[in-house]
Amino acid sequence: LARGFLHHAETLAPSAGNLLVGAVVSLGCNLLNNLPIAVVTGYALSAVPVAPHLAHAALVAVDLGPNLSVTGSLATLLWLIALRRSGVVVTPLQFLKVGACVLLPSALVTLLLVR
């Protein structure tokens, strides 16, 4: 399924393909966590010869994408635990609001510029 998706993304214009790959990989990272998504994406990229810009877009998404939700990466969960131990409570909704303000513009610009 991932290989078919990457093959389809390659048929699009580079900027559209980058945005599509970035959006799907970022969404996957936030739903399942970035580690399993990175493994699946890596296997798919190694099995299908795609344009380098799509591999770069996937890498950007695996790195930036998890910053949208608290479940996006293990590092985020560990930081939230450390913050709570220090008396700082960050709710998932607060994290989502800040994540959306930071992630969406930075990912959009980066995915449009990646070649």
PDB file of C-alpha atoms in Angstrom:
ATOM      1  CA  LEU A   1       0.000   0.000   0.000  1.00  0.00           C
ATOM      2  CA  ALA A   2       2.799   2.439   0.908  1.00  0.00           C
ATOM      3  CA  ARG A   3       4.733   1.600  -2.248  1.00  0.00           C
ATOM      4  CA  GLY A   4       1.643   2.188  -4.372  1.00  0.00           C
ATOM      5  CA  PHE A   5       1.065   5.505  -2.651  1.00  0.00           C
ATOM      6  CA  LEU A   6       4.641   6.634  -3.318  1.00  0.00           C
ATOM      7  CA  HIS A   7       4.382   5.552  -6.926  1.00  0.00           C
ATOM      8  CA  HIS A   8       1.188   7.635  -7.277  1.00  0.00           C
ATOM      9  CA  ALA A   9       2.811  10.641  -5.591  1.00  0.00           C
ATOM     10  CA  GLU A  10       5.626  10.509  -8.114  1.00  0.00           C
ATOM     11  CA  THR A  11       3.150  11.063 -10.949  1.00  0.00           C
ATOM     12  CA  LEU A  12       2.175  14.450  -9.476  1.00  0.00           C
ATOM     13  CA  ALA A  13       4.006  17.741  -9.843  1.00  0.00           C
ATOM     14  CA  PRO A  14       6.978  17.829  -7.436  1.00  0.00           C
ATOM     15  CA  SER A  15       5.437  20.363  -5.049  1.00  0.00           C
ATOM     16  CA  ALA A  16       2.081  18.529  -5.011  1.00  0.00           C
ATOM     17  CA  GLY A  17       3.829  15.188  -4.489  1.00  0.00           C
ATOM     18  CA  ASN A  18       5.883  16.636  -1.648  1.00  0.00           C
ATOM     19  CA  LEU A  19       2.795  18.072   0.047  1.00  0.00           C
ATOM     20  CA  LEU A  20       0.859  14.822  -0.363  1.00  0.00           C
ATOM     21  CA  VAL A  21       3.670  12.643   0.979  1.00  0.00           C
ATOM     22  CA  GLY A  22       4.324  15.110   3.796  1.00  0.00           C
ATOM     23  CA  ALA A  23       0.671  15.275   4.813  1.00  0.00           C
ATOM     24  CA  VAL A  24       0.124  11.508   4.762  1.00  0.00           C
ATOM     25  CA  VAL A  25       3.354  10.667   6.585  1.00  0.00           C
ATOM     26  CA  SER A  26       2.731  13.417   9.173  1.00  0.00           C
ATOM     27  CA  LEU A  27      -0.799  12.195   9.768  1.00  0.00           C
ATOM     28  CA  GLY A  28       0.479   8.644  10.145  1.00  0.00           C
ATOM     29  CA  CYS A  29       3.093   9.790  12.649  1.00  0.00           C
ATOM     30  CA  ASN A  30       0.440  11.454  14.772  1.00  0.00           C
ATOM     31  CA  LEU A  31      -1.908   8.489  14.644  1.00  0.00           C
ATOM     32  CA  LEU A  32       0.606   5.666  15.112  1.00  0.00           C
ATOM     33  CA  ASN A  33       3.844   7.322  16.288  1.00  0.00           C
ATOM     34  CA  ASN A  34       6.785   8.319  14.139  1.00  0.00           C
ATOM     35  CA  LEU A  35       8.940   5.217  14.687  1.00  0.00           C
ATOM     36  CA  PRO A  36       6.667   2.639  13.015  1.00  0.00           C
ATOM     37  CA  ILE A  37       5.803   5.121  10.265  1.00  0.00           C
ATOM     38  CA  ALA A  38       9.509   5.777   9.655  1.00  0.00           C
ATOM     39  CA  VAL A  39      10.143   2.025   9.346  1.00  0.00           C
ATOM     40  CA  VAL A  40       7.252   1.504   6.904  1.00  0.00           C
ATOM     41  CA  THR A  41       8.247   4.578   4.896  1.00  0.00           C
ATOM     42  CA  GLY A  42      11.881   3.473   4.803  1.00  0.00           C
ATOM     43  CA  TYR A  43      10.954   0.021   3.512  1.00  0.00           C
ATOM     44  CA  ALA A  44       8.622   1.512   0.919  1.00  0.00           C
ATOM     45  CA  LEU A  45      11.267   3.980  -0.262  1.00  0.00           C
ATOM     46  CA  SER A  46      13.882   1.246  -0.550  1.00  0.00           C
ATOM     47  CA  ALA A  47      11.521  -1.004  -2.526  1.00  0.00           C
ATOM     48  CA  VAL A  48      10.292   1.584  -5.019  1.00  0.00           C
ATOM     49  CA  PRO A  49      12.677   3.802  -6.954  1.00  0.00           C
ATOM     50  CA  VAL A  50      11.123   7.253  -6.493  1.00  0.00           C
ATOM     51  CA  ALA A  51      12.359  10.760  -7.130  1.00  0.00           C
ATOM     52  CA  PRO A  52      14.691  12.030  -4.399  1.00  0.00           C
ATOM     53  CA  HIS A  53      12.379  14.921  -3.544  1.00  0.00           C
ATOM     54  CA  LEU A  54       9.727  12.453  -2.343  1.00  0.00           C
ATOM     55  CA  ALA A  55      12.219  10.692  -0.091  1.00  0.00           C
ATOM     56  CA  HIS A  56      13.248  14.079   1.280  1.00  0.00           C
ATOM     57  CA  ALA A  57       9.598  15.055   1.831  1.00  0.00           C
ATOM     58  CA  ALA A  58       9.019  11.808   3.732  1.00  0.00           C
ATOM     59  CA  LEU A  59      12.068  12.487   5.884  1.00  0.00           C
ATOM     60  CA  VAL A  60      10.841  16.003   6.664  1.00  0.00           C
ATOM     61  CA  ALA A  61       7.413  14.629   7.580  1.00  0.00           C
ATOM     62  CA  VAL A  62       8.815  11.920   9.869  1.00  0.00           C
ATOM     63  CA  ASP A  63      10.878  14.592  11.621  1.00  0.00           C
ATOM     64  CA  LEU A  64       8.399  17.499  11.820  1.00  0.00           C
ATOM     65  CA  GLY A  65       5.082  15.662  11.655  1.00  0.00           C
ATOM     66  CA  PRO A  66       5.047  14.225  15.183  1.00  0.00           C
ATOM     67  CA  ASN A  67       5.104  17.727  16.666  1.00  0.00           C
ATOM     68  CA  LEU A  68       1.370  18.089  16.144  1.00  0.00           C
ATOM     69  CA  SER A  69       0.119  15.702  18.830  1.00  0.00           C
ATOM     70  CA  VAL A  70       1.410  14.266  22.089  1.00  0.00           C
ATOM     71  CA  THR A  71       1.316  10.748  20.660  1.00  0.00           C
ATOM     72  CA  GLY A  72       3.465  11.696  17.649  1.00  0.00           C
ATOM     73  CA  SER A  73       6.769  10.607  19.120  1.00  0.00           C
ATOM     74  CA  LEU A  74       8.212   8.894  22.150  1.00  0.00           C
ATOM     75  CA  ALA A  75      10.423  11.912  22.828  1.00  0.00           C
ATOM     76  CA  THR A  76       7.342  14.102  23.214  1.00  0.00           C
ATOM     77  CA  LEU A  77       5.795  11.704  25.693  1.00  0.00           C
ATOM     78  CA  LEU A  78       9.020  11.565  27.703  1.00  0.00           C
ATOM     79  CA  TRP A  79       9.277  15.365  27.763  1.00  0.00           C
ATOM     80  CA  LEU A  80       5.681  15.671  28.955  1.00  0.00           C
ATOM     81  CA  ILE A  81       6.363  13.205  31.756  1.00  0.00           C
ATOM     82  CA  ALA A  82       9.449  15.183  32.798  1.00  0.00           C
ATOM     83  CA  LEU A  83       7.463  18.425  32.729  1.00  0.00           C
ATOM     84  CA  ARG A  84       4.682  16.949  34.865  1.00  0.00           C
ATOM     85  CA  ARG A  85       7.232  15.787  37.415  1.00  0.00           C
ATOM     86  CA  SER A  86       8.421  19.396  37.592  1.00  0.00           C
ATOM     87  CA  GLY A  87       4.885  20.647  38.124  1.00  0.00           C
ATOM     88  CA  VAL A  88       4.238  21.881  34.576  1.00  0.00           C
ATOM     89  CA  VAL A  89       1.121  20.359  33.074  1.00  0.00           C
ATOM     90  CA  VAL A  90       0.594  20.553  29.329  1.00  0.00           C
ATOM     91  CA  THR A  91      -2.733  19.162  28.159  1.00  0.00           C
ATOM     92  CA  PRO A  92      -3.066  17.402  24.812  1.00  0.00           C
ATOM     93  CA  LEU A  93      -5.250  20.268  23.557  1.00  0.00           C
ATOM     94  CA  GLN A  94      -2.635  22.873  24.533  1.00  0.00           C
ATOM     95  CA  PHE A  95       0.024  20.824  22.777  1.00  0.00           C
ATOM     96  CA  LEU A  96      -2.167  20.510  19.679  1.00  0.00           C
ATOM     97  CA  LYS A  97      -2.783  24.268  19.521  1.00  0.00           C
ATOM     98  CA  VAL A  98       0.904  25.129  19.758  1.00  0.00           C
ATOM     99  CA  GLY A  99       1.833  22.233  17.484  1.00  0.00           C
ATOM    100  CA  ALA A 100      -0.573  23.428  14.794  1.00  0.00           C
ATOM    101  CA  CYS A 101       0.776  26.994  14.974  1.00  0.00           C
ATOM    102  CA  VAL A 102       4.371  25.793  14.667  1.00  0.00           C
ATOM    103  CA  LEU A 103       4.138  22.632  12.568  1.00  0.00           C
ATOM    104  CA  LEU A 104       1.759  23.636   9.810  1.00  0.00           C
ATOM    105  CA  PRO A 105       3.627  26.727   8.530  1.00  0.00           C
ATOM    106  CA  SER A 106       7.084  25.221   8.978  1.00  0.00           C
ATOM    107  CA  ALA A 107       6.141  21.927   7.305  1.00  0.00           C
ATOM    108  CA  LEU A 108       4.370  23.712   4.461  1.00  0.00           C
ATOM    109  CA  VAL A 109       7.343  25.932   3.669  1.00  0.00           C
ATOM    110  CA  THR A 110       9.844  23.100   4.033  1.00  0.00           C
ATOM    111  CA  LEU A 111       7.861  20.687   1.862  1.00  0.00           C
ATOM    112  CA  LEU A 112       7.460  23.309  -0.852  1.00  0.00           C
ATOM    113  CA  LEU A 113      11.197  24.055  -0.818  1.00  0.00           C
ATOM    114  CA  VAL A 114      12.524  20.499  -0.615  1.00  0.00           C
ATOM    115  CA  ARG A 115      14.042  19.179  -3.861  1.00  0.00           C
TER     116      ARG A 115
END
